[in-house]
Amino acid sequence: PGQTGPMFAAPAVDDPSLIPTLEEAERQLIARAMAVTKGHKGRTCQILGISRPTLERKLQKFGLAQGQGPQVHPYPVKDAS
């Protein structure tokens, strides 16, 4: 008796250019986890299943070092222009 569907599923995308790179998806996921935990790094590590040094390294890499990155939509929409 488990879950019947994925916990995190991306919407169907017909245009491959709308799919973020793995690096961008990782940045978005870290930013979302930090937002959910209100910047609590220990809880963020638990949610993401990573160590504190790994989180610190990724926060710096993605410019989220203060945990105050820009608001991130889970599936960015590319500008049609």
PDB file of N, CA and C in Angstrom:
ATOM      1  N   PRO A   1       0.825  -1.196   0.000  1.00  0.00           N
ATOM      2  CA  PRO A   1       0.000   0.000   0.000  1.00  0.00           C
ATOM      3  C   PRO A   1       0.865   1.254   0.000  1.00  0.00           C
ATOM      4  N   GLY A   2       1.242   1.728  -1.167  1.00  0.00           N
ATOM      5  CA  GLY A   2       2.047   2.945  -1.278  1.00  0.00           C
ATOM      6  C   GLY A   2       1.322   3.980  -2.091  1.00  0.00           C
ATOM      7  N   GLN A   3       2.043   4.975  -2.468  1.00  0.00           N
ATOM      8  CA  GLN A   3       1.459   6.031  -3.274  1.00  0.00           C
ATOM      9  C   GLN A   3       1.216   5.518  -4.677  1.00  0.00           C
ATOM     10  N   THR A   4       0.226   6.083  -5.331  1.00  0.00           N
ATOM     11  CA  THR A   4      -0.125   5.611  -6.661  1.00  0.00           C
ATOM     12  C   THR A   4       0.432   6.477  -7.775  1.00  0.00           C
ATOM     13  N   GLY A   5       1.125   7.525  -7.450  1.00  0.00           N
ATOM     14  CA  GLY A   5       1.686   8.392  -8.486  1.00  0.00           C
ATOM     15  C   GLY A   5       2.950   9.055  -7.992  1.00  0.00           C
ATOM     16  N   PRO A   6       3.670   9.702  -8.912  1.00  0.00           N
ATOM     17  CA  PRO A   6       4.910  10.375  -8.506  1.00  0.00           C
ATOM     18  C   PRO A   6       4.607  11.557  -7.600  1.00  0.00           C
ATOM     19  N   MET A   7       5.496  11.789  -6.643  1.00  0.00           N
ATOM     20  CA  MET A   7       5.317  12.922  -5.739  1.00  0.00           C
ATOM     21  C   MET A   7       5.663  14.234  -6.430  1.00  0.00           C
ATOM     22  N   PHE A   8       6.566  14.167  -7.375  1.00  0.00           N
ATOM     23  CA  PHE A   8       6.992  15.379  -8.072  1.00  0.00           C
ATOM     24  C   PHE A   8       7.008  15.057  -9.549  1.00  0.00           C
ATOM     25  N   ALA A   9       6.012  15.516 -10.251  1.00  0.00           N
ATOM     26  CA  ALA A   9       5.915  15.216 -11.679  1.00  0.00           C
ATOM     27  C   ALA A   9       5.811  16.513 -12.462  1.00  0.00           C
ATOM     28  N   ALA A  10       6.596  16.611 -13.504  1.00  0.00           N
ATOM     29  CA  ALA A  10       6.551  17.783 -14.367  1.00  0.00           C
ATOM     30  C   ALA A  10       5.353  17.665 -15.302  1.00  0.00           C
ATOM     31  N   PRO A  11       4.769  18.783 -15.674  1.00  0.00           N
ATOM     32  CA  PRO A  11       3.663  18.722 -16.627  1.00  0.00           C
ATOM     33  C   PRO A  11       4.183  18.281 -17.994  1.00  0.00           C
ATOM     34  N   ALA A  12       3.294  17.745 -18.797  1.00  0.00           N
ATOM     35  CA  ALA A  12       3.682  17.343 -20.151  1.00  0.00           C
ATOM     36  C   ALA A  12       4.156  18.575 -20.914  1.00  0.00           C
ATOM     37  N   VAL A  13       5.253  18.428 -21.614  1.00  0.00           N
ATOM     38  CA  VAL A  13       5.834  19.544 -22.356  1.00  0.00           C
ATOM     39  C   VAL A  13       6.058  19.095 -23.793  1.00  0.00           C
ATOM     40  N   ASP A  14       5.447  19.811 -24.727  1.00  0.00           N
ATOM     41  CA  ASP A  14       5.629  19.486 -26.135  1.00  0.00           C
ATOM     42  C   ASP A  14       6.865  20.152 -26.722  1.00  0.00           C
ATOM     43  N   ASP A  15       7.293  21.252 -26.109  1.00  0.00           N
ATOM     44  CA  ASP A  15       8.427  22.018 -26.621  1.00  0.00           C
ATOM     45  C   ASP A  15       9.651  21.739 -25.754  1.00  0.00           C
ATOM     46  N   PRO A  16      10.633  21.001 -26.274  1.00  0.00           N
ATOM     47  CA  PRO A  16      11.819  20.667 -25.467  1.00  0.00           C
ATOM     48  C   PRO A  16      12.561  21.879 -24.930  1.00  0.00           C
ATOM     49  N   SER A  17      12.427  23.039 -25.573  1.00  0.00           N
ATOM     50  CA  SER A  17      13.143  24.224 -25.090  1.00  0.00           C
ATOM     51  C   SER A  17      12.563  24.721 -23.769  1.00  0.00           C
ATOM     52  N   LEU A  18      11.383  24.233 -23.379  1.00  0.00           N
ATOM     53  CA  LEU A  18      10.781  24.634 -22.110  1.00  0.00           C
ATOM     54  C   LEU A  18      11.273  23.782 -20.942  1.00  0.00           C
ATOM     55  N   ILE A  19      12.015  22.730 -21.227  1.00  0.00           N
ATOM     56  CA  ILE A  19      12.542  21.873 -20.182  1.00  0.00           C
ATOM     57  C   ILE A  19      13.847  22.488 -19.672  1.00  0.00           C
ATOM     58  N   PRO A  20      13.925  22.747 -18.363  1.00  0.00           N
ATOM     59  CA  PRO A  20      15.159  23.356 -17.846  1.00  0.00           C
ATOM     60  C   PRO A  20      16.317  22.370 -17.883  1.00  0.00           C
ATOM     61  N   THR A  21      17.522  22.913 -17.913  1.00  0.00           N
ATOM     62  CA  THR A  21      18.699  22.046 -17.809  1.00  0.00           C
ATOM     63  C   THR A  21      18.690  21.421 -16.415  1.00  0.00           C
ATOM     64  N   LEU A  22      19.444  20.366 -16.247  1.00  0.00           N
ATOM     65  CA  LEU A  22      19.533  19.722 -14.939  1.00  0.00           C
ATOM     66  C   LEU A  22      20.057  20.706 -13.901  1.00  0.00           C
ATOM     67  N   GLU A  23      21.013  21.523 -14.280  1.00  0.00           N
ATOM     68  CA  GLU A  23      21.568  22.515 -13.359  1.00  0.00           C
ATOM     69  C   GLU A  23      20.513  23.539 -12.949  1.00  0.00           C
ATOM     70  N   GLU A  24      19.708  24.012 -13.907  1.00  0.00           N
ATOM     71  CA  GLU A  24      18.660  24.980 -13.603  1.00  0.00           C
ATOM     72  C   GLU A  24      17.574  24.331 -12.741  1.00  0.00           C
ATOM     73  N   ALA A  25      17.226  23.091 -13.039  1.00  0.00           N
ATOM     74  CA  ALA A  25      16.219  22.391 -12.241  1.00  0.00           C
ATOM     75  C   ALA A  25      16.711  22.228 -10.796  1.00  0.00           C
ATOM     76  N   GLU A  26      17.998  21.933 -10.641  1.00  0.00           N
ATOM     77  CA  GLU A  26      18.576  21.789  -9.301  1.00  0.00           C
ATOM     78  C   GLU A  26      18.519  23.132  -8.561  1.00  0.00           C
ATOM     79  N   ARG A  27      18.861  24.206  -9.239  1.00  0.00           N
ATOM     80  CA  ARG A  27      18.803  25.535  -8.625  1.00  0.00           C
ATOM     81  C   ARG A  27      17.379  25.861  -8.178  1.00  0.00           C
ATOM     82  N   GLN A  28      16.413  25.570  -9.046  1.00  0.00           N
ATOM     83  CA  GLN A  28      15.010  25.843  -8.716  1.00  0.00           C
ATOM     84  C   GLN A  28      14.565  25.018  -7.510  1.00  0.00           C
ATOM     85  N   LEU A  29      14.954  23.751  -7.477  1.00  0.00           N
ATOM     86  CA  LEU A  29      14.552  22.870  -6.386  1.00  0.00           C
ATOM     87  C   LEU A  29      15.145  23.334  -5.058  1.00  0.00           C
ATOM     88  N   ILE A  30      16.403  23.731  -5.089  1.00  0.00           N
ATOM     89  CA  ILE A  30      17.039  24.228  -3.865  1.00  0.00           C
ATOM     90  C   ILE A  30      16.360  25.518  -3.417  1.00  0.00           C
ATOM     91  N   ALA A  31      16.091  26.419  -4.345  1.00  0.00           N
ATOM     92  CA  ALA A  31      15.425  27.682  -4.000  1.00  0.00           C
ATOM     93  C   ALA A  31      14.040  27.415  -3.416  1.00  0.00           C
ATOM     94  N   ARG A  32      13.305  26.472  -3.991  1.00  0.00           N
ATOM     95  CA  ARG A  32      11.971  26.142  -3.479  1.00  0.00           C
ATOM     96  C   ARG A  32      12.058  25.535  -2.085  1.00  0.00           C
ATOM     97  N   ALA A  33      13.009  24.631  -1.875  1.00  0.00           N
ATOM     98  CA  ALA A  33      13.165  24.013  -0.560  1.00  0.00           C
ATOM     99  C   ALA A  33      13.540  25.064   0.483  1.00  0.00           C
ATOM    100  N   MET A  34      14.411  25.992   0.119  1.00  0.00           N
ATOM    101  CA  MET A  34      14.794  27.053   1.043  1.00  0.00           C
ATOM    102  C   MET A  34      13.594  27.951   1.358  1.00  0.00           C
ATOM    103  N   ALA A  35      12.753  28.194   0.361  1.00  0.00           N
ATOM    104  CA  ALA A  35      11.563  29.018   0.589  1.00  0.00           C
ATOM    105  C   ALA A  35      10.586  28.301   1.530  1.00  0.00           C
ATOM    106  N   VAL A  36      10.381  27.019   1.302  1.00  0.00           N
ATOM    107  CA  VAL A  36       9.463  26.237   2.129  1.00  0.00           C
ATOM    108  C   VAL A  36       9.929  26.207   3.583  1.00  0.00           C
ATOM    109  N   THR A  37      11.239  26.094   3.781  1.00  0.00           N
ATOM    110  CA  THR A  37      11.784  26.021   5.144  1.00  0.00           C
ATOM    111  C   THR A  37      12.104  27.397   5.708  1.00  0.00           C
ATOM    112  N   LYS A  38      11.765  28.444   4.946  1.00  0.00           N
ATOM    113  CA  LYS A  38      12.051  29.825   5.353  1.00  0.00           C
ATOM    114  C   LYS A  38      13.536  30.021   5.659  1.00  0.00           C
ATOM    115  N   GLY A  39      14.378  29.379   4.845  1.00  0.00           N
ATOM    116  CA  GLY A  39      15.818  29.545   4.965  1.00  0.00           C
ATOM    117  C   GLY A  39      16.484  28.631   5.973  1.00  0.00           C
ATOM    118  N   HIS A  40      15.760  27.706   6.562  1.00  0.00           N
ATOM    119  CA  HIS A  40      16.334  26.786   7.555  1.00  0.00           C
ATOM    120  C   HIS A  40      17.167  25.736   6.822  1.00  0.00           C
ATOM    121  N   LYS A  41      18.477  25.889   6.902  1.00  0.00           N
ATOM    122  CA  LYS A  41      19.374  25.040   6.114  1.00  0.00           C
ATOM    123  C   LYS A  41      19.350  23.585   6.560  1.00  0.00           C
ATOM    124  N   GLY A  42      19.239  23.332   7.843  1.00  0.00           N
ATOM    125  CA  GLY A  42      19.199  21.956   8.328  1.00  0.00           C
ATOM    126  C   GLY A  42      17.991  21.211   7.782  1.00  0.00           C
ATOM    127  N   ARG A  43      16.842  21.858   7.827  1.00  0.00           N
ATOM    128  CA  ARG A  43      15.614  21.244   7.309  1.00  0.00           C
ATOM    129  C   ARG A  43      15.699  21.104   5.792  1.00  0.00           C
ATOM    130  N   THR A  44      16.275  22.085   5.122  1.00  0.00           N
ATOM    131  CA  THR A  44      16.447  22.014   3.670  1.00  0.00           C
ATOM    132  C   THR A  44      17.293  20.802   3.305  1.00  0.00           C
ATOM    133  N   CYS A  45      18.369  20.573   4.059  1.00  0.00           N
ATOM    134  CA  CYS A  45      19.220  19.405   3.815  1.00  0.00           C
ATOM    135  C   CYS A  45      18.421  18.115   3.965  1.00  0.00           C
ATOM    136  N   GLN A  46      17.567  18.045   5.000  1.00  0.00           N
ATOM    137  CA  GLN A  46      16.752  16.856   5.216  1.00  0.00           C
ATOM    138  C   GLN A  46      15.810  16.631   4.041  1.00  0.00           C
ATOM    139  N   ILE A  47      15.143  17.672   3.597  1.00  0.00           N
ATOM    140  CA  ILE A  47      14.194  17.566   2.491  1.00  0.00           C
ATOM    141  C   ILE A  47      14.889  17.087   1.223  1.00  0.00           C
ATOM    142  N   LEU A  48      16.061  17.676   0.937  1.00  0.00           N
ATOM    143  CA  LEU A  48      16.768  17.366  -0.310  1.00  0.00           C
ATOM    144  C   LEU A  48      17.636  16.119  -0.218  1.00  0.00           C
ATOM    145  N   GLY A  49      17.882  15.646   0.992  1.00  0.00           N
ATOM    146  CA  GLY A  49      18.724  14.461   1.157  1.00  0.00           C
ATOM    147  C   GLY A  49      20.182  14.715   0.853  1.00  0.00           C
ATOM    148  N   ILE A  50      20.647  15.909   1.230  1.00  0.00           N
ATOM    149  CA  ILE A  50      22.050  16.273   1.004  1.00  0.00           C
ATOM    150  C   ILE A  50      22.666  16.740   2.312  1.00  0.00           C
ATOM    151  N   SER A  51      23.997  16.748   2.354  1.00  0.00           N
ATOM    152  CA  SER A  51      24.702  17.187   3.558  1.00  0.00           C
ATOM    153  C   SER A  51      24.749  18.714   3.616  1.00  0.00           C
ATOM    154  N   ARG A  52      25.035  19.219   4.794  1.00  0.00           N
ATOM    155  CA  ARG A  52      25.142  20.671   4.974  1.00  0.00           C
ATOM    156  C   ARG A  52      26.247  21.264   4.100  1.00  0.00           C
ATOM    157  N   PRO A  53      27.461  20.649   4.042  1.00  0.00           N
ATOM    158  CA  PRO A  53      28.492  21.218   3.169  1.00  0.00           C
ATOM    159  C   PRO A  53      28.065  21.230   1.694  1.00  0.00           C
ATOM    160  N   THR A  54      27.337  20.200   1.270  1.00  0.00           N
ATOM    161  CA  THR A  54      26.861  20.167  -0.112  1.00  0.00           C
ATOM    162  C   THR A  54      25.864  21.287  -0.349  1.00  0.00           C
ATOM    163  N   LEU A  55      24.940  21.495   0.596  1.00  0.00           N
ATOM    164  CA  LEU A  55      23.978  22.581   0.452  1.00  0.00           C
ATOM    165  C   LEU A  55      24.708  23.917   0.386  1.00  0.00           C
ATOM    166  N   GLU A  56      25.641  24.139   1.287  1.00  0.00           N
ATOM    167  CA  GLU A  56      26.385  25.404   1.297  1.00  0.00           C
ATOM    168  C   GLU A  56      27.083  25.643  -0.044  1.00  0.00           C
ATOM    169  N   ARG A  57      27.707  24.595  -0.577  1.00  0.00           N
ATOM    170  CA  ARG A  57      28.413  24.702  -1.857  1.00  0.00           C
ATOM    171  C   ARG A  57      27.436  25.053  -2.985  1.00  0.00           C
ATOM    172  N   LYS A  58      26.281  24.414  -2.993  1.00  0.00           N
ATOM    173  CA  LYS A  58      25.298  24.662  -4.048  1.00  0.00           C
ATOM    174  C   LYS A  58      24.657  26.043  -3.901  1.00  0.00           C
ATOM    175  N   LEU A  59      24.411  26.477  -2.676  1.00  0.00           N
ATOM    176  CA  LEU A  59      23.864  27.817  -2.462  1.00  0.00           C
ATOM    177  C   LEU A  59      24.820  28.867  -3.027  1.00  0.00           C
ATOM    178  N   GLN A  60      26.107  28.666  -2.784  1.00  0.00           N
ATOM    179  CA  GLN A  60      27.090  29.606  -3.309  1.00  0.00           C
ATOM    180  C   GLN A  60      27.155  29.521  -4.836  1.00  0.00           C
ATOM    181  N   LYS A  61      27.164  28.304  -5.369  1.00  0.00           N
ATOM    182  CA  LYS A  61      27.243  28.094  -6.816  1.00  0.00           C
ATOM    183  C   LYS A  61      26.094  28.785  -7.544  1.00  0.00           C
ATOM    184  N   PHE A  62      24.890  28.680  -6.974  1.00  0.00           N
ATOM    185  CA  PHE A  62      23.710  29.223  -7.635  1.00  0.00           C
ATOM    186  C   PHE A  62      23.369  30.637  -7.196  1.00  0.00           C
ATOM    187  N   GLY A  63      24.230  31.255  -6.407  1.00  0.00           N
ATOM    188  CA  GLY A  63      23.982  32.628  -5.971  1.00  0.00           C
ATOM    189  C   GLY A  63      22.838  32.737  -4.993  1.00  0.00           C
ATOM    190  N   LEU A  64      22.608  31.660  -4.235  1.00  0.00           N
ATOM    191  CA  LEU A  64      21.548  31.653  -3.243  1.00  0.00           C
ATOM    192  C   LEU A  64      22.147  31.623  -1.840  1.00  0.00           C
ATOM    193  N   ALA A  65      23.373  32.095  -1.704  1.00  0.00           N
ATOM    194  CA  ALA A  65      24.131  31.928  -0.466  1.00  0.00           C
ATOM    195  C   ALA A  65      23.392  32.441   0.761  1.00  0.00           C
ATOM    196  N   GLN A  66      22.589  33.468   0.627  1.00  0.00           N
ATOM    197  CA  GLN A  66      21.849  33.984   1.778  1.00  0.00           C
ATOM    198  C   GLN A  66      20.468  33.352   1.888  1.00  0.00           C
ATOM    199  N   GLY A  67      20.159  32.427   0.951  1.00  0.00           N
ATOM    200  CA  GLY A  67      18.848  31.802   0.978  1.00  0.00           C
ATOM    201  C   GLY A  67      17.743  32.733   0.520  1.00  0.00           C
ATOM    202  N   GLN A  68      18.130  33.848  -0.081  1.00  0.00           N
ATOM    203  CA  GLN A  68      17.149  34.836  -0.501  1.00  0.00           C
ATOM    204  C   GLN A  68      17.161  35.007  -2.017  1.00  0.00           C
ATOM    205  N   GLY A  69      17.121  33.911  -2.723  1.00  0.00           N
ATOM    206  CA  GLY A  69      17.111  33.964  -4.177  1.00  0.00           C
ATOM    207  C   GLY A  69      15.793  34.500  -4.695  1.00  0.00           C
ATOM    208  N   PRO A  70      15.703  34.732  -5.987  1.00  0.00           N
ATOM    209  CA  PRO A  70      14.466  35.232  -6.567  1.00  0.00           C
ATOM    210  C   PRO A  70      13.361  34.196  -6.434  1.00  0.00           C
ATOM    211  N   GLN A  71      12.123  34.664  -6.446  1.00  0.00           N
ATOM    212  CA  GLN A  71      11.004  33.739  -6.443  1.00  0.00           C
ATOM    213  C   GLN A  71      11.084  32.902  -7.706  1.00  0.00           C
ATOM    214  N   VAL A  72      10.908  31.612  -7.558  1.00  0.00           N
ATOM    215  CA  VAL A  72      11.087  30.695  -8.682  1.00  0.00           C
ATOM    216  C   VAL A  72       9.788  29.966  -8.943  1.00  0.00           C
ATOM    217  N   HIS A  73       9.290  30.092 -10.164  1.00  0.00           N
ATOM    218  CA  HIS A  73       8.128  29.311 -10.563  1.00  0.00           C
ATOM    219  C   HIS A  73       8.625  27.901 -10.833  1.00  0.00           C
ATOM    220  N   PRO A  74       7.878  26.869 -10.425  1.00  0.00           N
ATOM    221  CA  PRO A  74       8.369  25.515 -10.591  1.00  0.00           C
ATOM    222  C   PRO A  74       8.633  25.103 -12.032  1.00  0.00           C
ATOM    223  N   TYR A  75       7.920  25.685 -12.979  1.00  0.00           N
ATOM    224  CA  TYR A  75       8.125  25.346 -14.398  1.00  0.00           C
ATOM    225  C   TYR A  75       8.120  26.655 -15.181  1.00  0.00           C
ATOM    226  N   PRO A  76       9.298  27.256 -15.330  1.00  0.00           N
ATOM    227  CA  PRO A  76       9.343  28.564 -15.992  1.00  0.00           C
ATOM    228  C   PRO A  76       8.802  28.490 -17.413  1.00  0.00           C
ATOM    229  N   VAL A  77       8.131  29.546 -17.798  1.00  0.00           N
ATOM    230  CA  VAL A  77       7.564  29.621 -19.141  1.00  0.00           C
ATOM    231  C   VAL A  77       8.447  30.517 -19.965  1.00  0.00           C
ATOM    232  N   LYS A  78       8.893  30.000 -21.088  1.00  0.00           N
ATOM    233  CA  LYS A  78       9.768  30.762 -21.961  1.00  0.00           C
ATOM    234  C   LYS A  78       8.958  31.853 -22.654  1.00  0.00           C
ATOM    235  N   ASP A  79       9.536  33.036 -22.749  1.00  0.00           N
ATOM    236  CA  ASP A  79       8.881  34.145 -23.401  1.00  0.00           C
ATOM    237  C   ASP A  79       8.641  33.817 -24.870  1.00  0.00           C
ATOM    238  N   ALA A  80       7.426  34.022 -25.339  1.00  0.00           N
ATOM    239  CA  ALA A  80       7.058  33.651 -26.709  1.00  0.00           C
ATOM    240  C   ALA A  80       7.568  34.634 -27.747  1.00  0.00           C
ATOM    241  N   SER A  81       8.122  35.765 -27.315  1.00  0.00           N
ATOM    242  CA  SER A  81       8.562  36.769 -28.298  1.00  0.00           C
ATOM    243  C   SER A  81       9.829  36.389 -29.002  1.00  0.00           C
TER     244      SER A  81
END
